[in-house]
mmCIF file with all atom_site columns, C-alpha atoms in Angstrom:
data_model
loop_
_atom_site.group_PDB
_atom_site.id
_atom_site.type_symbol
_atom_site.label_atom_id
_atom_site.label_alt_id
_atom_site.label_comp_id
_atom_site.label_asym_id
_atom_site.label_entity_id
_atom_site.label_seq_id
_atom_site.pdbx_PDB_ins_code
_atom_site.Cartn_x
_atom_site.Cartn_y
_atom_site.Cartn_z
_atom_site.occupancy
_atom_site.B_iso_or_equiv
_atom_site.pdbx_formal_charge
_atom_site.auth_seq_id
_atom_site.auth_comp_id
_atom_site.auth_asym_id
_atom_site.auth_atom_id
_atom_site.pdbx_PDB_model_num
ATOM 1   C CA . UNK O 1 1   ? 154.805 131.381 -144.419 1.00 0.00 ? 1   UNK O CA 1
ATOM 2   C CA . UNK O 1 2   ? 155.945 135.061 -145.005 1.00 0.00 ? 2   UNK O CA 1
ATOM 3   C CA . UNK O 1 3   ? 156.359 135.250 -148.968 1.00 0.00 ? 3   UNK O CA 1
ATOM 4   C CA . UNK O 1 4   ? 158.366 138.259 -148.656 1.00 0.00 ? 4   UNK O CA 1
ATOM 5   C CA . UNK O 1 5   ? 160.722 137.261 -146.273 1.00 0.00 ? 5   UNK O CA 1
ATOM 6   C CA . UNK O 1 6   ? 161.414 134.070 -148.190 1.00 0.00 ? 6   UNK O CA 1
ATOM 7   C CA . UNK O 1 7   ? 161.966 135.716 -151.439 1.00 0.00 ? 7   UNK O CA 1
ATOM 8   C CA . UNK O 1 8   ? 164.708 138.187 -149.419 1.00 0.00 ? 8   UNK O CA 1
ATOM 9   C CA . UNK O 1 9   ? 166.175 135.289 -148.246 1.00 0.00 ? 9   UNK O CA 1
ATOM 10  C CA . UNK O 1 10  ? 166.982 133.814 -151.614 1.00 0.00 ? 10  UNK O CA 1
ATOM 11  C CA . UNK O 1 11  ? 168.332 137.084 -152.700 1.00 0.00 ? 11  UNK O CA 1
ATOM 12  C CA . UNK O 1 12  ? 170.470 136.809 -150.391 1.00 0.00 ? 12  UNK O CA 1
ATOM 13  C CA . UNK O 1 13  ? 172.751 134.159 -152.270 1.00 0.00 ? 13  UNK O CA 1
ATOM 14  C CA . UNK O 1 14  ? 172.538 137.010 -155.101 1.00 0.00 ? 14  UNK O CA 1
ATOM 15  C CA . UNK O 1 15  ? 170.659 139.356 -157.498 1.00 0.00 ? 15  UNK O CA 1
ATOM 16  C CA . UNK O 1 16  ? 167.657 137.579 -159.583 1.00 0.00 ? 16  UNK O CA 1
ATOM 17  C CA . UNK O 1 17  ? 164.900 138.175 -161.608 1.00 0.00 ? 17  UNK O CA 1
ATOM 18  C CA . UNK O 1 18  ? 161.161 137.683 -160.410 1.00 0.00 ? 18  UNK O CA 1
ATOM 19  C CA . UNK O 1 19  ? 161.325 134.853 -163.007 1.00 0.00 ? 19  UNK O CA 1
ATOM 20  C CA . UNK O 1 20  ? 163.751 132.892 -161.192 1.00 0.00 ? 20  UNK O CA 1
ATOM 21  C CA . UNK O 1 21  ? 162.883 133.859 -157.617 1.00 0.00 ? 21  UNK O CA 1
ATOM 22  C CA . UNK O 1 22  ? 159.766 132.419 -158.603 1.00 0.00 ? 22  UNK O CA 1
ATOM 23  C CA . UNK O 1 23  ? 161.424 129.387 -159.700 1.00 0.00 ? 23  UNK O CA 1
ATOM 24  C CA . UNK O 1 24  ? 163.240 129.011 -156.543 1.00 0.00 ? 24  UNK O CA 1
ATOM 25  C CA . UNK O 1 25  ? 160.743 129.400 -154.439 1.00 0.00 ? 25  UNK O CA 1
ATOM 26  C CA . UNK O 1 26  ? 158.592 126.817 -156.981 1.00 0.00 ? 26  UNK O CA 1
ATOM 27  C CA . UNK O 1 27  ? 161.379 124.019 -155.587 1.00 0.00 ? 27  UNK O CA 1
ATOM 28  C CA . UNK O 1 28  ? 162.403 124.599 -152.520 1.00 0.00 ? 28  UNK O CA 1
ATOM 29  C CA . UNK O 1 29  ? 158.718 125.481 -150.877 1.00 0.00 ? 29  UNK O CA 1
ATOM 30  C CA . UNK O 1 30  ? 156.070 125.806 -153.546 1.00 0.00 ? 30  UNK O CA 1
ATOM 31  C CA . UNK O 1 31  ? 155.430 121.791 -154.680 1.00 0.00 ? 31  UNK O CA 1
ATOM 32  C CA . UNK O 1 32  ? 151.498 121.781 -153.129 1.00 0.00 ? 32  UNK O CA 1
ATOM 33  C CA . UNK O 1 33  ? 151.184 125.336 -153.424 1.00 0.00 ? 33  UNK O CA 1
ATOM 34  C CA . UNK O 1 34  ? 153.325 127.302 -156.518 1.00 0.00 ? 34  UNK O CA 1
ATOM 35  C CA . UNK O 1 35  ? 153.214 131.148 -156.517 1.00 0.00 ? 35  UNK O CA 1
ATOM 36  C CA . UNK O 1 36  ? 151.347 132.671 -159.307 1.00 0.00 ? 36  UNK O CA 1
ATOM 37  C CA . UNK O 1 37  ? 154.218 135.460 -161.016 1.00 0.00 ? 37  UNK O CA 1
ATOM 38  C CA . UNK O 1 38  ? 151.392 138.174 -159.929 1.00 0.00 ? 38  UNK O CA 1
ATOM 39  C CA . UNK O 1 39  ? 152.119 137.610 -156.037 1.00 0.00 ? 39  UNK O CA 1
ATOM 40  C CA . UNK O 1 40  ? 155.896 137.473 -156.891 1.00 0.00 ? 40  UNK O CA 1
ATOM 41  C CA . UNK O 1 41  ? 155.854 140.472 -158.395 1.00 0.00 ? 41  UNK O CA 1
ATOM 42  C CA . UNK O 1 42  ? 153.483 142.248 -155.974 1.00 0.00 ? 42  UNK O CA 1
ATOM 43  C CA . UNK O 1 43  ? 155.664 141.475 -153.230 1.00 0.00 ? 43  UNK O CA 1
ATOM 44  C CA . UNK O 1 44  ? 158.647 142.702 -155.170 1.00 0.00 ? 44  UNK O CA 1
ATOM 45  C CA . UNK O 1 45  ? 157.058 145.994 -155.642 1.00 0.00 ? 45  UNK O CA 1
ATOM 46  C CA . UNK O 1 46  ? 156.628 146.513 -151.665 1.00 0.00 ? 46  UNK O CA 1
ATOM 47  C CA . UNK O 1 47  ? 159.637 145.270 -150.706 1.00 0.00 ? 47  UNK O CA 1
ATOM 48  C CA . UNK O 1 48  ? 161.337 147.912 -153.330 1.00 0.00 ? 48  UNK O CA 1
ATOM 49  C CA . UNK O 1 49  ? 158.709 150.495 -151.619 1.00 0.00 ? 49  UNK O CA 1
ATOM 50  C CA . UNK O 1 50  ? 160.157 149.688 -148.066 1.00 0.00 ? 50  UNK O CA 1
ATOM 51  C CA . UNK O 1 51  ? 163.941 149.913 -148.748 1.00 0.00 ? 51  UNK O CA 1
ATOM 52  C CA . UNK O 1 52  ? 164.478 146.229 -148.568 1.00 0.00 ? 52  UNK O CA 1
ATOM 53  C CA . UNK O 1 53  ? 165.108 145.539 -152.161 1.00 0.00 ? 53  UNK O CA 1
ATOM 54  C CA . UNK O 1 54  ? 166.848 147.602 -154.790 1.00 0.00 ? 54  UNK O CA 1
ATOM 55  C CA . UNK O 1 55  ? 166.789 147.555 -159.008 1.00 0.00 ? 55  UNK O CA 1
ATOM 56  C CA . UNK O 1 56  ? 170.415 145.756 -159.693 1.00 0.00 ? 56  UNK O CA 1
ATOM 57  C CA . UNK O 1 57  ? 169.771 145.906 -163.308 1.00 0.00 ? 57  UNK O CA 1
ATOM 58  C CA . UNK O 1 58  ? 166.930 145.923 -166.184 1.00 0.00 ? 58  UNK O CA 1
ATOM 59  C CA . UNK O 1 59  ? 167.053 144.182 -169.222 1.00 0.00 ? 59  UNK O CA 1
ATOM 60  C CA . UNK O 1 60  ? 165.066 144.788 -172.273 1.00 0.00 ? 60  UNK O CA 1
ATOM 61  C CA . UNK O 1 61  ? 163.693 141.829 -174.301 1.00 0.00 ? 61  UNK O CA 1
ATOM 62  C CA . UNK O 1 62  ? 161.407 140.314 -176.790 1.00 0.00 ? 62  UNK O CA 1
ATOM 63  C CA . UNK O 1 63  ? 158.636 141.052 -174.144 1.00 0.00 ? 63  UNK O CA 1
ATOM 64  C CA . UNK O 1 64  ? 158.429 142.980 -171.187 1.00 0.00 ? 64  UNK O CA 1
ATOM 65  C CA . UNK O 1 65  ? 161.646 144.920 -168.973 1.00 0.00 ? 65  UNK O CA 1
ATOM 66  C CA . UNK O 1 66  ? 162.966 142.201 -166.754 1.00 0.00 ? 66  UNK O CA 1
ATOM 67  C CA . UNK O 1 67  ? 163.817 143.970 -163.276 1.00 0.00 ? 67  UNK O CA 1
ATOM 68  C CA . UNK O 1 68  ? 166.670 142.041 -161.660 1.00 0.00 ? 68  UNK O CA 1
ATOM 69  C CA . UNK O 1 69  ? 166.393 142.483 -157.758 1.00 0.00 ? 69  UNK O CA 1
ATOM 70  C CA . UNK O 1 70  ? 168.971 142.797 -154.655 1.00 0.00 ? 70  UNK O CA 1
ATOM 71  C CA . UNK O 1 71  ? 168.547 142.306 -151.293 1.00 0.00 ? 71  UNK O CA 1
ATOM 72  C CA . UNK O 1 72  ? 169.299 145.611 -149.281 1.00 0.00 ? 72  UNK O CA 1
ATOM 73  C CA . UNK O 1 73  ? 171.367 146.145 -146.133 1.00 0.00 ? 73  UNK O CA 1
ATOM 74  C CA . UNK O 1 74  ? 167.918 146.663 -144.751 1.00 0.00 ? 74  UNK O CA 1
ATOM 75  C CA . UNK O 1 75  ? 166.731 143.689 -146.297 1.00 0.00 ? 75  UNK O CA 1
ATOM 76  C CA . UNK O 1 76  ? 169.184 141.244 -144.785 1.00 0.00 ? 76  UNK O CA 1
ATOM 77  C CA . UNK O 1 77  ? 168.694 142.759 -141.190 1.00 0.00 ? 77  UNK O CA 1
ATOM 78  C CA . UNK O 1 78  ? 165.041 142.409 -141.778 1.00 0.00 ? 78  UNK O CA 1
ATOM 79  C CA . UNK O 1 79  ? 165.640 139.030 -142.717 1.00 0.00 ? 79  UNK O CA 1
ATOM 80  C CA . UNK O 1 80  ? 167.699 137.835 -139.909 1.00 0.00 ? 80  UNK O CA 1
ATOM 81  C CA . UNK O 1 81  ? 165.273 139.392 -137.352 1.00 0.00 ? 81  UNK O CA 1
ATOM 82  C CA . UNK O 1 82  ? 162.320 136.786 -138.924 1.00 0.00 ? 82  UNK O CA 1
ATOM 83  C CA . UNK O 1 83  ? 164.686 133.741 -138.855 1.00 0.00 ? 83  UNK O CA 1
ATOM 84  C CA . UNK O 1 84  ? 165.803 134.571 -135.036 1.00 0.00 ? 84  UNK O CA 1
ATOM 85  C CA . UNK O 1 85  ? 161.690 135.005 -134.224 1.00 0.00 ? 85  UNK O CA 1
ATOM 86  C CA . UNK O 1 86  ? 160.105 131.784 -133.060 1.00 0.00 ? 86  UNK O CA 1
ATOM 87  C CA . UNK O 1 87  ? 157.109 130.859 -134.377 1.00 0.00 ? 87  UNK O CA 1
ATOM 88  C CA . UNK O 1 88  ? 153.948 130.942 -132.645 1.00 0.00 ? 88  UNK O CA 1
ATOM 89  C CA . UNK O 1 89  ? 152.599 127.356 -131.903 1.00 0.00 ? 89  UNK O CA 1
ATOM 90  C CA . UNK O 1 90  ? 149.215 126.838 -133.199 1.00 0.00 ? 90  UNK O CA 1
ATOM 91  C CA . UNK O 1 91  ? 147.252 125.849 -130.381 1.00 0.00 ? 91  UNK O CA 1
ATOM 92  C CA . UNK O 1 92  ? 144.374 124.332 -132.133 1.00 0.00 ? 92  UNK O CA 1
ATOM 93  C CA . UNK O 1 93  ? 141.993 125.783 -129.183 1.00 0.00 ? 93  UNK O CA 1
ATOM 94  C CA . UNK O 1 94  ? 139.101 126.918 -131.834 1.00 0.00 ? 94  UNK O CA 1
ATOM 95  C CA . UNK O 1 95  ? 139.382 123.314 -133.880 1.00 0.00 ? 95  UNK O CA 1
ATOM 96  C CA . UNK O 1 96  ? 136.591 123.189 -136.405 1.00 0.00 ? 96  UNK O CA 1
ATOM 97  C CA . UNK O 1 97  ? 136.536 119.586 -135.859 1.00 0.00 ? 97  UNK O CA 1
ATOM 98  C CA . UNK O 1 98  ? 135.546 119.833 -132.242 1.00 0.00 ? 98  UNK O CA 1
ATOM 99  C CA . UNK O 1 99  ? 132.687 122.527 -133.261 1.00 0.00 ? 99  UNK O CA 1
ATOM 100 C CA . UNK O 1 100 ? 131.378 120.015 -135.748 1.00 0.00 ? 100 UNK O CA 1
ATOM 101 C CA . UNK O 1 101 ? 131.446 117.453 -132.914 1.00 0.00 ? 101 UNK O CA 1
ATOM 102 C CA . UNK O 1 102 ? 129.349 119.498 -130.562 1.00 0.00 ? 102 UNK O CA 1
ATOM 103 C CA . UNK O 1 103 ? 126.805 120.757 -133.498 1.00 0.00 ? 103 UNK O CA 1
ATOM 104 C CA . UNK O 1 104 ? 126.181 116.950 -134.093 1.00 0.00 ? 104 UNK O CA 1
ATOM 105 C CA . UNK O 1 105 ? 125.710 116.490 -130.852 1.00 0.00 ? 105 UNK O CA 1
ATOM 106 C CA . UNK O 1 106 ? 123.375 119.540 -130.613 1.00 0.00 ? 106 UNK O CA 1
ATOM 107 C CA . UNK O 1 107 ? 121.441 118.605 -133.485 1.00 0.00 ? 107 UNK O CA 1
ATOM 108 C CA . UNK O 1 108 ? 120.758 114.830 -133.215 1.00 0.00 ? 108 UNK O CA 1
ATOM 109 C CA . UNK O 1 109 ? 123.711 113.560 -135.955 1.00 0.00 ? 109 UNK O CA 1
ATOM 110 C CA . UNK O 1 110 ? 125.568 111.153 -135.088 1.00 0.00 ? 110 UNK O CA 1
ATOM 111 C CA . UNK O 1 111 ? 128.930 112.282 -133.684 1.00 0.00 ? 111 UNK O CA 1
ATOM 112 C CA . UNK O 1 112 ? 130.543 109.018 -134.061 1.00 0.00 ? 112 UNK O CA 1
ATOM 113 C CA . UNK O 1 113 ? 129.957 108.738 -137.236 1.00 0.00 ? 113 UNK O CA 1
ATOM 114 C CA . UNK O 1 114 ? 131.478 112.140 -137.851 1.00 0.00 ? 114 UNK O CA 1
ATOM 115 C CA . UNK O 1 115 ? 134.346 110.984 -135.905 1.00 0.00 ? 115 UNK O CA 1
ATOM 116 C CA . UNK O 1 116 ? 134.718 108.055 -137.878 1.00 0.00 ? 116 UNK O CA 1
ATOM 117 C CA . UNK O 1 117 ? 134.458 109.860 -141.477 1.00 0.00 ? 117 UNK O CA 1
ATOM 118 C CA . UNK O 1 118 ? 136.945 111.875 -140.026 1.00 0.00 ? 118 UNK O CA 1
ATOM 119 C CA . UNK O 1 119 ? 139.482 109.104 -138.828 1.00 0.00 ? 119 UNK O CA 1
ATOM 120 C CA . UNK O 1 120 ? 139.310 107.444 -142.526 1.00 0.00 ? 120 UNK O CA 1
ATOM 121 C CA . UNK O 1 121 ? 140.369 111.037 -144.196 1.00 0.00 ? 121 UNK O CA 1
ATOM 122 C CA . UNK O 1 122 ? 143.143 111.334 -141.721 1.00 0.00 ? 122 UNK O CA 1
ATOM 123 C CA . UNK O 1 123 ? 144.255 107.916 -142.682 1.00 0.00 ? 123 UNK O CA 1
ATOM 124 C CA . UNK O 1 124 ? 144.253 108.667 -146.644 1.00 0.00 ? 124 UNK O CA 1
ATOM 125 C CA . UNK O 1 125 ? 146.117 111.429 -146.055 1.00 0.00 ? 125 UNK O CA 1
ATOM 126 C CA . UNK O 1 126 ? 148.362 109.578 -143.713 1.00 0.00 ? 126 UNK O CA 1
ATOM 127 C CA . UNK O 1 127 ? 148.796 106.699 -146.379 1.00 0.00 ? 127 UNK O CA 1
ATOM 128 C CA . UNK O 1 128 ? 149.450 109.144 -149.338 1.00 0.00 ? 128 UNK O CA 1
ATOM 129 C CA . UNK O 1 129 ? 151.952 111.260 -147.453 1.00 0.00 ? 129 UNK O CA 1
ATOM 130 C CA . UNK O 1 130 ? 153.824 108.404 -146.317 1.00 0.00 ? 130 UNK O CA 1
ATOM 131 C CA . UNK O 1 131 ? 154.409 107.431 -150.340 1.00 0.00 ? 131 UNK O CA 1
ATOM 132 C CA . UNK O 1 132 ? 155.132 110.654 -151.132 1.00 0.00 ? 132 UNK O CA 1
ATOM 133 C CA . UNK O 1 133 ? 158.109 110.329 -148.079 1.00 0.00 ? 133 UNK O CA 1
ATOM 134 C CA . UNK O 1 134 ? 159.044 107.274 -149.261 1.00 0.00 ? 134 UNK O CA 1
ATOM 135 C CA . UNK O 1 135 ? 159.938 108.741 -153.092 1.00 0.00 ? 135 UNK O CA 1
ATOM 136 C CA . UNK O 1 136 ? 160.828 111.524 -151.788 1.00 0.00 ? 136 UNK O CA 1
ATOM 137 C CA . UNK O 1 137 ? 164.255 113.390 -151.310 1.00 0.00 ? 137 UNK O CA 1
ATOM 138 C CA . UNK O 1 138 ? 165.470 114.484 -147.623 1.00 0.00 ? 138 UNK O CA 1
ATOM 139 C CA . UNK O 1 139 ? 163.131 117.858 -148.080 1.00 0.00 ? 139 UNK O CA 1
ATOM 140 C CA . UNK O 1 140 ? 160.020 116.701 -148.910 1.00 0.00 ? 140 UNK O CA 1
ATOM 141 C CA . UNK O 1 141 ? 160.932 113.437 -146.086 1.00 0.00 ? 141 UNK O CA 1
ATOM 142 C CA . UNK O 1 142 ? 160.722 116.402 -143.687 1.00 0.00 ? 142 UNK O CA 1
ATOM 143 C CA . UNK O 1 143 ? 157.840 118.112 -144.818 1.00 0.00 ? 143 UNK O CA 1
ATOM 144 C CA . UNK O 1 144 ? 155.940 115.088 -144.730 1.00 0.00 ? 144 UNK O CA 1
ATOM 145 C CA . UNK O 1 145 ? 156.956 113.837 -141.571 1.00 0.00 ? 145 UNK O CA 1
ATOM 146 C CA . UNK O 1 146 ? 155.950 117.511 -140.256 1.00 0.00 ? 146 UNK O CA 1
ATOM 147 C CA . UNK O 1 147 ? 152.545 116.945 -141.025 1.00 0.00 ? 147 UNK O CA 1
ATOM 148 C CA . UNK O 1 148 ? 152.549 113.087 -140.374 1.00 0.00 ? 148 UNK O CA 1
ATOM 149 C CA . UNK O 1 149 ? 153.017 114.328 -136.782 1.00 0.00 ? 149 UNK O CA 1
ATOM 150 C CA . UNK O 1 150 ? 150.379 116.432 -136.692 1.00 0.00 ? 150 UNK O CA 1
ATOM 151 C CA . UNK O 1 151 ? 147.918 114.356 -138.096 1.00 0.00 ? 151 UNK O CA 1
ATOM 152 C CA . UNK O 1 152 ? 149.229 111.500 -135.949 1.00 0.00 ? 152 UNK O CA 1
ATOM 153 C CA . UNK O 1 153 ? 148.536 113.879 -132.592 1.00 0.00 ? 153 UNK O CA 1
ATOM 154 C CA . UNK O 1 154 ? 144.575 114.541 -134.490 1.00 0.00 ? 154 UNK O CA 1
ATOM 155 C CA . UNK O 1 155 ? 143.980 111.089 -134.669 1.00 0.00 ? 155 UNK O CA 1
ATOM 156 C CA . UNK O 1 156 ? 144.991 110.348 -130.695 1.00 0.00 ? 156 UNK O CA 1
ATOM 157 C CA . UNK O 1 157 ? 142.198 113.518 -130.175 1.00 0.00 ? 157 UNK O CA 1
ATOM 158 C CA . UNK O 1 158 ? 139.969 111.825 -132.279 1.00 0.00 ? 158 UNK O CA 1
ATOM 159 C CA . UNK O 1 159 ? 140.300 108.553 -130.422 1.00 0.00 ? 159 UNK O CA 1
ATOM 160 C CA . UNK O 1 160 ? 140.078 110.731 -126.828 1.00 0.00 ? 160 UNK O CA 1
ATOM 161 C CA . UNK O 1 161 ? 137.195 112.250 -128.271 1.00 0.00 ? 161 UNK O CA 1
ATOM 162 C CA . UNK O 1 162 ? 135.269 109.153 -129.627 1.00 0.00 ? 162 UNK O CA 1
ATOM 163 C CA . UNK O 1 163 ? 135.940 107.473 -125.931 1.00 0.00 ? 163 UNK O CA 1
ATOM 164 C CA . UNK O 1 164 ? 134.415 110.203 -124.185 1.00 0.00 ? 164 UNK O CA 1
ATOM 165 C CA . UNK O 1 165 ? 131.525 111.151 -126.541 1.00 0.00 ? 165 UNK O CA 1
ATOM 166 C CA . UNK O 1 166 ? 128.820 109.856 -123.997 1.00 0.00 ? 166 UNK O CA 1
ATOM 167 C CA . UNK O 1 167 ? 129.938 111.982 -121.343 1.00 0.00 ? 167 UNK O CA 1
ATOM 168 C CA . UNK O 1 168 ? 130.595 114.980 -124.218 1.00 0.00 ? 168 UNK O CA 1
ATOM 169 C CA . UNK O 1 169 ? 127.231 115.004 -125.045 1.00 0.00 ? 169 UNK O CA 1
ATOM 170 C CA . UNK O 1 170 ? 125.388 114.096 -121.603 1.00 0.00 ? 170 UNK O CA 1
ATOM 171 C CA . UNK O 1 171 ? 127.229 118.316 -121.038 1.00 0.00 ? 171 UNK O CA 1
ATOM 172 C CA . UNK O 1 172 ? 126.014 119.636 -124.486 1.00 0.00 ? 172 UNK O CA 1
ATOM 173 C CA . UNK O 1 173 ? 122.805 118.782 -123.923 1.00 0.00 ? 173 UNK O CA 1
ATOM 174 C CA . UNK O 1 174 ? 122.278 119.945 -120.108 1.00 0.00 ? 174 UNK O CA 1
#
């Protein structure tokens, strides 16, 4: 996820502070993974540096000046162009699961049992995320189901890859 452009983007419904663009990124996006007020702040400072944010306003205080930001002209365009790009599909094609498969293999570990170890984390995660959909609200149903799918499409690999381990390894070891 592009920090910056996110931040823009919720300037765009008007000026803030890094205090509360931190908040609103906090509960909209940052639930598993909060920013720290350092990389809010640090990516405030570029974005001033490059034109796409301005100063609207500083207020003294008890404690430090508190810098209230605007999305620029600049900004905005520079937004739009990021929502319009597609992302790039991850293609998985270097999977660190696979190596780990073949190193067994190479080694004399058991692959299956790798396989299997494997299969039981997918399914706690599976289980807890499926909870956490069911309490929660129509964004985090979303986000879950986003990664229920992909760990859905890992476990049908895993299964692939547990069928054909004979043959995987009878071409490892040639």
């Amino acid at each position: 996820m592009s920090i910056g452009h996110t931040l823009l983007a919720l300037l765009e419904a008007g000026p803030r502070h890094g205090y509360d663009l931190k908040r609103a990124f906090d509960e909209r996006f940052g639930q598993d993974r909060p920013l720290h007020y350092g990389q809010v702040y640090s990516t405030m400072s570029r974005l001033l540096k490059h034109g796409l944010v301005e100063v609207d306003g500083i207020e003294a205080g008890g404690g430090p000046e508190r810098k209230r930001y605007a999305i620029t002209d600049a900004g905005i365009t520079d937004v739009s162009r990021w929502l319009a790009e597609p992302e790039k599909p991850e293609p998985y094609l270097q999977s660190t699961l696979y190596t780990k498969v073949v190193l067994a293999l190479l080694t004399g570990r058991s692959a299956a049992e790798l396989l299997d170890t494997q299969r039981a984390e997918h399914l706690r995660l599976m289980r807890a995320l499926t909870d956490r959909k069911r309490r929660g609200d129509l964004a985090d149903q979303l986000i879950c189901d986003h990664a229920l799918f992909h760990l859905e499409a890992d476990l049908r690999w895993l299964e692939l890859t547990a069928a054909r381990l004979d043959q995987l390894a009878a071409q490892v070891r040639a």
